[in-house]
mmCIF file of C-alpha atoms and ligand atoms in Angstrom:
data_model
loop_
_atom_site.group_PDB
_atom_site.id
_atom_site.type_symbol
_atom_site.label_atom_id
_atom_site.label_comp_id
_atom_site.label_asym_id
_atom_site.label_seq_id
_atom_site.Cartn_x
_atom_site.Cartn_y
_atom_site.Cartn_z
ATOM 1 C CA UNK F 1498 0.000 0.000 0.000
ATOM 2 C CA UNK F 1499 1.227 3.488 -1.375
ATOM 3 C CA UNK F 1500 0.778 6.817 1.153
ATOM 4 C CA UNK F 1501 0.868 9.696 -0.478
ATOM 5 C CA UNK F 1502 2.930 12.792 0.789
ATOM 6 C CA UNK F 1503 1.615 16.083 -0.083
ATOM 7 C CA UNK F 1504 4.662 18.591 -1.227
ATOM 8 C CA UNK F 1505 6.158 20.646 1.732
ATOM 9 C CA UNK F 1506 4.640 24.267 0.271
ATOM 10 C CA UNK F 1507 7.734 27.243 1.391
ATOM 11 C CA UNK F 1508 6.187 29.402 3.981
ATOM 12 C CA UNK F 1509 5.111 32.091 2.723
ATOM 13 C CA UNK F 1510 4.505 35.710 4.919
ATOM 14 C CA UNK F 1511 1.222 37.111 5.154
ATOM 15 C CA UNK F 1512 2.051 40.288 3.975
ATOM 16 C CA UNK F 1513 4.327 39.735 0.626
ATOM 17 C CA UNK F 1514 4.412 43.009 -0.667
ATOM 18 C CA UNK F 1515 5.912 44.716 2.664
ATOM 19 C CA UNK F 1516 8.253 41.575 2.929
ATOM 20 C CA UNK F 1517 9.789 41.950 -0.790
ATOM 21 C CA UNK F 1518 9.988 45.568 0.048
ATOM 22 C CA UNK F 1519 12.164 44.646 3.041
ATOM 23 C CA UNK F 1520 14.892 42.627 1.472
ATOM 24 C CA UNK F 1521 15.127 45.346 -1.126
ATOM 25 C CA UNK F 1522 16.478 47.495 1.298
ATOM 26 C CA UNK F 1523 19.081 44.468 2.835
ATOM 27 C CA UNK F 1524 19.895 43.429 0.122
ATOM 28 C CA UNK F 1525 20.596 46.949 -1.637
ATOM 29 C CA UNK F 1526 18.107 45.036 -4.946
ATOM 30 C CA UNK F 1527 16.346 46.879 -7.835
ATOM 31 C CA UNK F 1528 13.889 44.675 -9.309
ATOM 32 C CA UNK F 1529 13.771 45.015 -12.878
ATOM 33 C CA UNK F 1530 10.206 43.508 -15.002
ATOM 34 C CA UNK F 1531 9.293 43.028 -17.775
ATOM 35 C CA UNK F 1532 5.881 44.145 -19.212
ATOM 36 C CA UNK F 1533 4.581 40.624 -19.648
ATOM 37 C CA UNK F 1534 4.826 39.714 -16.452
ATOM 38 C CA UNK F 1535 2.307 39.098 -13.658
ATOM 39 C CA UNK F 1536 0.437 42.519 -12.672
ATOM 40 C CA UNK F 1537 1.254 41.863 -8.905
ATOM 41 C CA UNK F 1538 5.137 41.440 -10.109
ATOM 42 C CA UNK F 1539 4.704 44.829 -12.138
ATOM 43 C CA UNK F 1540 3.549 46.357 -9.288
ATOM 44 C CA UNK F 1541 6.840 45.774 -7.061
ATOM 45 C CA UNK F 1542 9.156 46.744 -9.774
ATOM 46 C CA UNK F 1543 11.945 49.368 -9.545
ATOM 47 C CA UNK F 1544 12.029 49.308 -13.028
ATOM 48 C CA UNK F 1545 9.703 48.143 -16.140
ATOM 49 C CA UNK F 1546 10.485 48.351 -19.066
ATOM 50 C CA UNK F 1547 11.353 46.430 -22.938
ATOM 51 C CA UNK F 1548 14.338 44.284 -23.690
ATOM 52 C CA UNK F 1549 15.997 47.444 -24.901
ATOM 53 C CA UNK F 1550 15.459 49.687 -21.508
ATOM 54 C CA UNK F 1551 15.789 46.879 -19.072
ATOM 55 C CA UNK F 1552 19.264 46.246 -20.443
ATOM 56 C CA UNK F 1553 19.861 49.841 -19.957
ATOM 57 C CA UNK F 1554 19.211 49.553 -16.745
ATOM 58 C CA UNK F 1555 21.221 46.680 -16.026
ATOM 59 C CA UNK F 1556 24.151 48.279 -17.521
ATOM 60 C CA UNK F 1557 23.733 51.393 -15.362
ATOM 61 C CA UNK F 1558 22.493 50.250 -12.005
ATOM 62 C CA UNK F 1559 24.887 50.537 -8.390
ATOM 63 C CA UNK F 1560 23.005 47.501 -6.669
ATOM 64 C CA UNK F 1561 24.429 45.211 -5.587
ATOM 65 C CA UNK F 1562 21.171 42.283 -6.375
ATOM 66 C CA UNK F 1563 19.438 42.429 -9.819
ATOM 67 C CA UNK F 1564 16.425 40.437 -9.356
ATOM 68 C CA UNK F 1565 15.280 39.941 -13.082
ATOM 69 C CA UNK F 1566 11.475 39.438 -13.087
ATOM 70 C CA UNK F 1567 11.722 38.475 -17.487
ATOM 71 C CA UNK F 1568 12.592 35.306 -18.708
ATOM 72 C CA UNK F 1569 16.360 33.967 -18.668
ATOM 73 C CA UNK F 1570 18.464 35.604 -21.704
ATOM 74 C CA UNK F 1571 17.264 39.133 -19.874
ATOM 75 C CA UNK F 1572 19.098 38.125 -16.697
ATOM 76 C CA UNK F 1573 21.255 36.601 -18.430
ATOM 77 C CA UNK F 1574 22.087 39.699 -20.580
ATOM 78 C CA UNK F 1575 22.264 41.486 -16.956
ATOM 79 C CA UNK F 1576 24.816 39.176 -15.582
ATOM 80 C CA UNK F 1577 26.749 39.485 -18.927
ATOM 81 C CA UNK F 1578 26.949 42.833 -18.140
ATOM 82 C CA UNK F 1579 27.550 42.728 -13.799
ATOM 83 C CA UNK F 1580 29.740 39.780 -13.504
ATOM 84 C CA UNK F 1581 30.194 40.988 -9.890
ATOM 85 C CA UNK F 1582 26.391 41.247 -8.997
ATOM 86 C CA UNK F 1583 24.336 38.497 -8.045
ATOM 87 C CA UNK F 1584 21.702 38.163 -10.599
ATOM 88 C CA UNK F 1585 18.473 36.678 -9.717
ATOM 89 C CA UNK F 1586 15.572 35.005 -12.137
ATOM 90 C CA UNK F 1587 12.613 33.705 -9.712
ATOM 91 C CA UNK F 1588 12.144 30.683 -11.955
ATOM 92 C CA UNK F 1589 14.916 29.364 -13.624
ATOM 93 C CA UNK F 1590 13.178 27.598 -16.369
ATOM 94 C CA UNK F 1591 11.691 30.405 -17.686
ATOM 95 C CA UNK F 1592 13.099 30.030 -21.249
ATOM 96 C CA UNK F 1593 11.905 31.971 -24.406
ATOM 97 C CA UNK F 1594 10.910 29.460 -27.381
ATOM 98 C CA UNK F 1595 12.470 32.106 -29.918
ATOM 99 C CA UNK F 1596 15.663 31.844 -28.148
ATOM 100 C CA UNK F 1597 15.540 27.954 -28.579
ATOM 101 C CA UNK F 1598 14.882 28.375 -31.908
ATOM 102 C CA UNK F 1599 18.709 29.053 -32.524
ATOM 103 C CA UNK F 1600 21.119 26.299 -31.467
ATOM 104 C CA UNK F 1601 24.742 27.678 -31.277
ATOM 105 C CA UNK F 1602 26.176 24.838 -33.173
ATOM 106 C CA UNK F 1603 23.647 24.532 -35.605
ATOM 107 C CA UNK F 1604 24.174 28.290 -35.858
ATOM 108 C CA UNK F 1605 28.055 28.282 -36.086
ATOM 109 C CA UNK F 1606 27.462 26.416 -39.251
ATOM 110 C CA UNK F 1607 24.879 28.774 -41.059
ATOM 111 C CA UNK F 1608 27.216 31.876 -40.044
ATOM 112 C CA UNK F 1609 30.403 29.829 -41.341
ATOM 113 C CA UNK F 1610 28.232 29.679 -44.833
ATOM 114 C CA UNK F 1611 28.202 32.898 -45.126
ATOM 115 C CA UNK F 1612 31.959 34.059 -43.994
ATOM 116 C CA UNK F 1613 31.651 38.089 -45.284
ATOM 117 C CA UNK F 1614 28.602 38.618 -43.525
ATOM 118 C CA UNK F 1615 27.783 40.537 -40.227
ATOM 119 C CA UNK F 1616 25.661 39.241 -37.270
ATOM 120 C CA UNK F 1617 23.136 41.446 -36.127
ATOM 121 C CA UNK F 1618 21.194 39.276 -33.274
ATOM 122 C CA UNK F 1619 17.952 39.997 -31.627
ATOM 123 C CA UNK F 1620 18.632 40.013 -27.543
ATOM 124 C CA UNK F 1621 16.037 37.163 -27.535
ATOM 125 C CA UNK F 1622 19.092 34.530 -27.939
ATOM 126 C CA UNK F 1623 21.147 32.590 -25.449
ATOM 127 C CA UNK F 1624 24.349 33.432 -24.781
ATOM 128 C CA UNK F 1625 26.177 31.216 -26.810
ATOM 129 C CA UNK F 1626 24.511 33.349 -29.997
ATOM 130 C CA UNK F 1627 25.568 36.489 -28.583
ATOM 131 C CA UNK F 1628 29.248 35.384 -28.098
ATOM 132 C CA UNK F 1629 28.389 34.411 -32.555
ATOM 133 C CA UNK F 1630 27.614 37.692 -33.103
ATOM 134 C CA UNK F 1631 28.599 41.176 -34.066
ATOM 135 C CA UNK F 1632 25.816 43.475 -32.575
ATOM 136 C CA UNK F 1633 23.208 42.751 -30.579
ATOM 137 C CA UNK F 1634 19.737 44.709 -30.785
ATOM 138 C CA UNK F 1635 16.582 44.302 -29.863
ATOM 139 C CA UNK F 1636 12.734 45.367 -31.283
ATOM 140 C CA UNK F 1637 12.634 48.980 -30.212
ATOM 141 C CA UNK F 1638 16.030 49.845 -32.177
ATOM 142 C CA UNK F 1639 16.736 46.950 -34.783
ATOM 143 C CA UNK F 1640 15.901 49.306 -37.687
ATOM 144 C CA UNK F 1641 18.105 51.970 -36.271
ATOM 145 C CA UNK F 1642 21.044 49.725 -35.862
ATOM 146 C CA UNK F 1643 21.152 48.479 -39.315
ATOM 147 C CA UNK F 1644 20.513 52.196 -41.071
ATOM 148 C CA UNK F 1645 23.663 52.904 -39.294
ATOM 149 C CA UNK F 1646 25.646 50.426 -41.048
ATOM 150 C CA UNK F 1647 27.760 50.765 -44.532
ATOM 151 C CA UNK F 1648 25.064 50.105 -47.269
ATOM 152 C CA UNK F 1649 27.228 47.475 -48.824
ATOM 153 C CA UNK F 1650 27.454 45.394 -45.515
ATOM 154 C CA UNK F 1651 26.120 41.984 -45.580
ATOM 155 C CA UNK F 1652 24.437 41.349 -43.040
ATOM 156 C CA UNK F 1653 23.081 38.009 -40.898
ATOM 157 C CA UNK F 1654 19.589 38.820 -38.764
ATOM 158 C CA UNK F 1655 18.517 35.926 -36.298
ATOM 159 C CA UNK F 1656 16.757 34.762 -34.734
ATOM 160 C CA UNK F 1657 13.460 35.945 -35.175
ATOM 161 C CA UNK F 1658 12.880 35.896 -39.216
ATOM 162 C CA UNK F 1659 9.412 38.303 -38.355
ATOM 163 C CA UNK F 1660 11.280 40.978 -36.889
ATOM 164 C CA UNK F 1661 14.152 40.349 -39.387
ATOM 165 C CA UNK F 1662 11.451 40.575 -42.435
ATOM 166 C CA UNK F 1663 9.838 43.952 -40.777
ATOM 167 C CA UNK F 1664 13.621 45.614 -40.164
ATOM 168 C CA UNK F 1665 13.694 44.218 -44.272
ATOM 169 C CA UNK F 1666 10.825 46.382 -45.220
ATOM 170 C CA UNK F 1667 11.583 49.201 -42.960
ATOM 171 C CA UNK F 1668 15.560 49.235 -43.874
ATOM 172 C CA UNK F 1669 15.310 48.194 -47.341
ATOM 173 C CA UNK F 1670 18.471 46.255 -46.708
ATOM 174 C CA UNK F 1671 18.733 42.576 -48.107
ATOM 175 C CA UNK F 1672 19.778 40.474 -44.889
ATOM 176 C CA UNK F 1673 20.009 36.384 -44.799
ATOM 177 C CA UNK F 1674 17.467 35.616 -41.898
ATOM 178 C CA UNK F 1675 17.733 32.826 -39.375
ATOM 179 C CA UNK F 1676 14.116 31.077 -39.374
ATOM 180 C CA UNK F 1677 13.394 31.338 -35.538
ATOM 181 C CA UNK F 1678 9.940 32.635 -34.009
ATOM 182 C CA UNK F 1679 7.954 33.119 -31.304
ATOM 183 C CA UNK F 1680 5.307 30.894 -30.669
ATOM 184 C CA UNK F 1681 3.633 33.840 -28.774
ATOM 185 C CA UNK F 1682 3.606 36.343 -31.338
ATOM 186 C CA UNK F 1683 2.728 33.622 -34.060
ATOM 187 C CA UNK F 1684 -0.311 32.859 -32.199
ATOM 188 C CA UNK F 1685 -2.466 35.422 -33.505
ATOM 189 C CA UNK F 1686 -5.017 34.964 -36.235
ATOM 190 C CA UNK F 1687 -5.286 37.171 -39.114
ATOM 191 C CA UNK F 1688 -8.874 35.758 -39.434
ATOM 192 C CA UNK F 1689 -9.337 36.572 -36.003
ATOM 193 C CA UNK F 1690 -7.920 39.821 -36.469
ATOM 194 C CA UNK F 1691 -10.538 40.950 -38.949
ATOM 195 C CA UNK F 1692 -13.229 40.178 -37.686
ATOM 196 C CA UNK F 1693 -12.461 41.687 -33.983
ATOM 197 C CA UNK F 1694 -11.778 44.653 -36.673
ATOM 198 C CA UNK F 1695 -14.912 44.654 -37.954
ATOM 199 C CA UNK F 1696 -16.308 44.250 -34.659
ATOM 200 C CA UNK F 1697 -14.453 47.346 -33.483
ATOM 201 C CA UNK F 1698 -14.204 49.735 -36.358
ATOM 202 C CA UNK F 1699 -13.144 52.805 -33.855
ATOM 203 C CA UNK F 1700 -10.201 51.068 -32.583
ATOM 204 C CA UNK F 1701 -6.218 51.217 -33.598
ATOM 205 C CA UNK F 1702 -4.478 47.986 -34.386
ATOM 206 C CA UNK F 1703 -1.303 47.837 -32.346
ATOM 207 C CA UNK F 1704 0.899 45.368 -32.971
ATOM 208 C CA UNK F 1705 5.066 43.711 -31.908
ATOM 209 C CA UNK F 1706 6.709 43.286 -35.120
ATOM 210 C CA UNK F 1707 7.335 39.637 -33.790
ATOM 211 C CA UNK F 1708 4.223 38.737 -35.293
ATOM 212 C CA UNK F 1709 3.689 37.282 -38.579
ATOM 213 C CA UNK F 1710 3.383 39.836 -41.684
ATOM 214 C CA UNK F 1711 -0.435 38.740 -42.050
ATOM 215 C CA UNK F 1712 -0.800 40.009 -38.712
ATOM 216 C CA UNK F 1713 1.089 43.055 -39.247
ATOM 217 C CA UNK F 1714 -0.178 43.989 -42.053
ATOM 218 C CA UNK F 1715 -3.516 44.961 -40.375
ATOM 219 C CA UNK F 1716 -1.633 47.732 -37.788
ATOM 220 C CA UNK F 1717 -2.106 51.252 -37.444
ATOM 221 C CA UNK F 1718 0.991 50.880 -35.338
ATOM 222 C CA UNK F 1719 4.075 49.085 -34.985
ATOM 223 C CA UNK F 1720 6.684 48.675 -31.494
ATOM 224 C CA UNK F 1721 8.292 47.421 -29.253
ATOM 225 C CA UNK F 1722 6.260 47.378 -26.010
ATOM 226 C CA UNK F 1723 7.432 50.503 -24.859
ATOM 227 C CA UNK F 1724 6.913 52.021 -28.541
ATOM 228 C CA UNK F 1725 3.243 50.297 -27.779
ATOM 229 C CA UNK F 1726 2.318 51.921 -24.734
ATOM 230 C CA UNK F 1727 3.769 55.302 -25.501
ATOM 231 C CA UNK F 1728 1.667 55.118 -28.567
ATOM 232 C CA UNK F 1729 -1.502 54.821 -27.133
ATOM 233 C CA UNK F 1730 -0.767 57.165 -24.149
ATOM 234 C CA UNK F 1731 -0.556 59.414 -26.499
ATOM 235 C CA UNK F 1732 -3.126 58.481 -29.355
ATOM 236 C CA UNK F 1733 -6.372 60.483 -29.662
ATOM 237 C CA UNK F 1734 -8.088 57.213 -30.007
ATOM 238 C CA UNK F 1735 -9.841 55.245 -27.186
ATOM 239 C CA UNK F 1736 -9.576 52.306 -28.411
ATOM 240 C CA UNK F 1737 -7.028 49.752 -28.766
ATOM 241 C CA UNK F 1738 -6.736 45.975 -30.506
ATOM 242 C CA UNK F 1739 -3.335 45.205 -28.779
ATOM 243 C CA UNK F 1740 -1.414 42.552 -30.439
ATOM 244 C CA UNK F 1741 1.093 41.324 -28.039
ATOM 245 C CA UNK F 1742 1.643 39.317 -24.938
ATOM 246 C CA UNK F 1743 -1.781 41.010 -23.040
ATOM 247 C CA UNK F 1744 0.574 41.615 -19.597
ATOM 248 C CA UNK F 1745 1.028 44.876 -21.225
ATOM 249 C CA UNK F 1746 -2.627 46.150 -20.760
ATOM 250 C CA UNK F 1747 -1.708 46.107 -17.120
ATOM 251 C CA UNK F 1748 0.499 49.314 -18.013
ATOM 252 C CA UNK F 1749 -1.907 50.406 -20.909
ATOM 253 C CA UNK F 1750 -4.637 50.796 -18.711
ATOM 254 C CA UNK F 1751 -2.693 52.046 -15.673
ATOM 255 C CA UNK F 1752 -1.422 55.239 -17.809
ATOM 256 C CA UNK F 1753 -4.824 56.055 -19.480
ATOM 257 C CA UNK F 1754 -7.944 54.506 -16.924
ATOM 258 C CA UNK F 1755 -10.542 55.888 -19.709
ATOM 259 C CA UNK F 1756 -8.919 53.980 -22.411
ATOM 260 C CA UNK F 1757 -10.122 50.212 -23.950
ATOM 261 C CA UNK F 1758 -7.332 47.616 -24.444
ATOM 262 C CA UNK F 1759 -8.781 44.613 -26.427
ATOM 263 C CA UNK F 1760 -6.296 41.861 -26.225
ATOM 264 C CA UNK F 1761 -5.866 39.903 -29.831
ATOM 265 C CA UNK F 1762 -7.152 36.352 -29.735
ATOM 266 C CA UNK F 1763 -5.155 33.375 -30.451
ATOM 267 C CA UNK F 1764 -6.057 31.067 -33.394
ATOM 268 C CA UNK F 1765 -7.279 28.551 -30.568
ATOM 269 C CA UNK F 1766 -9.621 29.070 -27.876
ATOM 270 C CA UNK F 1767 -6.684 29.030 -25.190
ATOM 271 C CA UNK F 1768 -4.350 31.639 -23.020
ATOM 272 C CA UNK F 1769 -1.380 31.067 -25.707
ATOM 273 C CA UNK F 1770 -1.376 34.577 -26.106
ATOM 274 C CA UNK F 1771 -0.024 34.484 -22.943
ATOM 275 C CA UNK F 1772 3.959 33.597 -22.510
ATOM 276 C CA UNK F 1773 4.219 30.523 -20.561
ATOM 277 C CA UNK F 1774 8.207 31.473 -20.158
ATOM 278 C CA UNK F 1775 7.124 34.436 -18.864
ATOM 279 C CA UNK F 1776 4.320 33.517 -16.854
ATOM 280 C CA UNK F 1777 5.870 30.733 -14.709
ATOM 281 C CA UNK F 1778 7.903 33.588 -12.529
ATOM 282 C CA UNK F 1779 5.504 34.717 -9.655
ATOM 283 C CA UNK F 1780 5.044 36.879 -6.999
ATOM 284 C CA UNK F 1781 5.918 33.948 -4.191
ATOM 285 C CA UNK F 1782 8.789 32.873 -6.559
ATOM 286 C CA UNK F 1783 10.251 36.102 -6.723
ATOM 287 C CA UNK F 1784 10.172 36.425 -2.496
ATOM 288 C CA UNK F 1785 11.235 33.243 -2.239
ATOM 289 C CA UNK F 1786 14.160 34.090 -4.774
ATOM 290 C CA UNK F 1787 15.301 36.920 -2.600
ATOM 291 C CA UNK F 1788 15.017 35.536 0.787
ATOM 292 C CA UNK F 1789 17.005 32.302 -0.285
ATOM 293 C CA UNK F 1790 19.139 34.505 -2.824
ATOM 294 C CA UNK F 1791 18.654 31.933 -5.352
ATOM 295 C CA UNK F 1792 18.141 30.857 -7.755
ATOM 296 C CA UNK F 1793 21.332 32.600 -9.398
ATOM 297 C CA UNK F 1794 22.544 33.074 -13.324
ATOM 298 C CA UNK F 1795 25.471 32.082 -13.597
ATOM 299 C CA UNK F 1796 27.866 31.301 -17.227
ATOM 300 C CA UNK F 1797 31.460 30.347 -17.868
ATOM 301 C CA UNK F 1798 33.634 33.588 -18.154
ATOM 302 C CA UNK F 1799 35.160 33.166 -21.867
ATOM 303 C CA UNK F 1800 31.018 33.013 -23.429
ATOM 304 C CA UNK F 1801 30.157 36.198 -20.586
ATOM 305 C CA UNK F 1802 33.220 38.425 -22.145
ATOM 306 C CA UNK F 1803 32.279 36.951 -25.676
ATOM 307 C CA UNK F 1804 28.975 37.889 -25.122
ATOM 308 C CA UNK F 1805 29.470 41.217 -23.685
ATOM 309 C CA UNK F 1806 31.082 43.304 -27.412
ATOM 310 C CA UNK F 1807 28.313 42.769 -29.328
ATOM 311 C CA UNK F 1808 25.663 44.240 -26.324
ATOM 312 C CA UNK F 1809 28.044 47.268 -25.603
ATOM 313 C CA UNK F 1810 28.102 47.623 -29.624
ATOM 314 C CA UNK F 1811 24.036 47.690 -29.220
ATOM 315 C CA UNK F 1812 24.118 50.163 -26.091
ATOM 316 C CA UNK F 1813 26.677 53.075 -27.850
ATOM 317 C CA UNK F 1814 24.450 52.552 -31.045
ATOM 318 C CA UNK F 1815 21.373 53.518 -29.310
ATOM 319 C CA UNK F 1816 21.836 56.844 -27.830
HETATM 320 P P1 LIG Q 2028 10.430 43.910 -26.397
HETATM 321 O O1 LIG Q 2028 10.708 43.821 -24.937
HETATM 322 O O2 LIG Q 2028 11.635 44.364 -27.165
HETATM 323 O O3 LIG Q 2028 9.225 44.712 -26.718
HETATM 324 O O4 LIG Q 2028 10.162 42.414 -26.911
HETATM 325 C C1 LIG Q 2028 9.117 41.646 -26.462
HETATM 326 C C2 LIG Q 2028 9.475 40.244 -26.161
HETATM 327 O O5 LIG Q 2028 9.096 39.317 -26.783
HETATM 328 C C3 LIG Q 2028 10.314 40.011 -25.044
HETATM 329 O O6 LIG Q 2028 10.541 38.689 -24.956
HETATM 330 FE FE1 LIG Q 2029 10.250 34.521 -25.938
HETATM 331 FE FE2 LIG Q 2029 8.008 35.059 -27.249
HETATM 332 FE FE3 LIG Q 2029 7.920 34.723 -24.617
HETATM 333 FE FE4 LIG Q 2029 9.080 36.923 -25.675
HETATM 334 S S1 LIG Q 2029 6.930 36.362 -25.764
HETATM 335 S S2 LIG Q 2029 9.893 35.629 -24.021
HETATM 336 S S3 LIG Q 2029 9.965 36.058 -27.538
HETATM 337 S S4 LIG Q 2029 8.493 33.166 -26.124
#
C-alpha cells in the first residue's frame, strides 16, 4: 500500500508586498520587469520596461542584487553585463521558445556559410549566440542599428525571421534571416484579427513586429512594447486591438484609466497569447528568490566576455 505525501509548500509571509519591500532594502536590490509579467510582479518593480530599456538599466544600475522578473536571456544579458552582482531570475526555467529556436552549433554552421557577412542578433538569444555575433539589438532599435551600417554590408539577422522581415521592409536592406519565431507572437489569427476589426471599427491595431506579416499587415501601429504603450498614451483614439503578450494592458490601462485595451485572440480558444516562459515567474517565486538569494545566473567567463562586445556595440548605437 502506497501513502501519499503532499509537497512541503515554502512558507510564505502574510504580507508579501511589505516583505519583498524589506529585502530590497538588505539586500541593496532593484527589481527590474518586464511588461509581460504578472500585474502583482509589475507592481513591485523598480524598473519596467522592454528588452531594450531593461538592459539599460542593467548596464547602469549601483546595486548590488538584480532580481530579473523576465525570462532567462534578460538576466542573463544582466549578468553578462555585472559579472560581480548576483543576478536573480525567480524561476529558472523560464526560457523563451524564440531563443531555442537558434542552437549555437547549428548556428556556427549557417554563419560559417556565409563568412563576409555581419551578425546582427535579436537580444532574444542565449548566450552562446551572442558570443556568434557582431551586434546585438533588440525590437525597439533593430531598424536603427542596421541604417547605421555601410550600405554594402552583408548582413546576418537571427533569430526571429518576423522581426528580421519587418527591419527588411523598414531598412530596405537585403539580410540572410535565421528562421526562428515566437510561438507567442505567431499565435495570432489574421482571421481573427478581422473580424475583432470589424467588430471594433473605432479602434487602432497595435501590434510587436514579432508577429507574422499577415498580422502586421492589419496595424495602425508598430513597437516594441514601450513604442506600444507610448503610442496609445498618447493616441487620440480610445480604443485599442493590442497585439502582443496582453501583460502589457496592465500598463496600458494604468497610464490612461478611460482607455479600452482589447487583447488579440489566439487562433485557438486558449491563453497562448499568454507567454508561458514568462508567466511561470511569480510573486511567491520572486520572495522566495530573494530571501534564499537563489536561484542565481550564472555562465562560464570566456562566453560572458564573448557575449558582452556585441551588447556594448548595441548600447553606444542607441543613444
Ligand atoms: P520587447 O521587450 O523588445 O518589446 O520584446 C518583447 C518580447 O518578446 C520580449 O521577450
Ligand atoms: Fe520569448 Fe516570445 Fe515569450 Fe518573448 S513572448 S519571451 S519572444 S516566447
Amino acid at each position: 500500500m502506497f501513502t501519499t505525501v503532499a509537497p512541503i509548500k515554502p512558507a510564505l509571509p502574510r504580507d508579501l508586498f511589505g516583505a519583498i519591500a524589506d529585502l530590497k532594502r538588505e539586500l541593496n536590490a532593484v527589481i527590474l520587469a518586464h511588461y509581460y509579467q504578472d500585474p502583482d510582479i509589475q507592481d513591485v518593480a523598480d524598473y519596467l520596461g522592454d528588452s531594450l530599456g531593461l538592459s539599460q538599466q542593467a548596464a547602469e544600475t549601483d546595486a548590488d542584487v538584480i532580481v530579473f522578473a523576465g525570462v532567462h536571456f534578460m538576466a542573463e544579458t544582466a549578468k553578462i553585463l555585472n559579472p560581480n552582482k548576483l543576478v536573480l531570475l525567480p524561476d529558472l526555467d523560464a526560457g523563451c521558445s524564440l531563443a531555442d529556436s537558434c542552437p549555437p552549433d547549428q548556428f556556427a554552421e549557417f554563419k560559417a556559410k556565409h563568412p563576409d557577412h555581419l551578425v546582427i542578433s535579436y537580444i532574444n538569444c542565449t548566450a552562446e549566440i551572442k558570443a556568434l555575433s557582431d551586434i546585438i539589438c533588440t525590437s525597439a532599435n533593430a531598424v536603427k542599428i542596421v541604417n547605421q551600417l555601410p550600405a554594402d554590408q552583408p548582413i546576418i539577422f537571427a533569430p526571429d525571421r518576423n522581426l528580421g522581415r519587418y527591419v527588411i521592409e523598414q531598412t530596405g536592406r537585403d539580410m540572410v534571416l535565421w528562421q526562428g519565431s515566437c510561438i507567442v507572437h505567431e499565435t495570432f489569427s489574421e482571421k481573427k484579427m478581422v473580424q475583432l476589426k470589424i467588430q471594433h471599427p473605432e479602434a487602432e491595431v497595435i501590434a510587436h513586429p514579432e508577429c507574422e506579416e499577415a498580422v502586421l499587415r492589419h496595424a495602425d501601429y508598430i513597437g516594441s512594447t514601450t513604442a506600444l504603450l507610448k503610442y496609445c498614451q498618447n493616441s487620440d483614439r480610445q480604443s485599442f486591438i493590442v497585439v502582443t503578450e496582453p501583460g502589457i494592458i496592465h500598463q496600458m490601462q494604468k497610464a490612461a484609466l478611460d482607455k479600452r485595451f482589447i487583447p488579440a485572440p489566439p487562433m485557438n480558444n486558449c491563453a497562448c497569447n499568454e507567454c508561458p516562459h514568462m508567466r511561470l515567474n511569480t510573486i511567491e517565486k520572486l520572495y522566495l528568490a530573494m530571501k534564499h538569494k537563489t536561484p542565481e545566473i550564472t555562465l562560464p567567463e570566456s562566453t560572458r566576455v564573448a557575449a558582452l562586445r556585441p551588447i556594448q556595440k548595441m548600447l553606444a548605437m542607441s543613444v
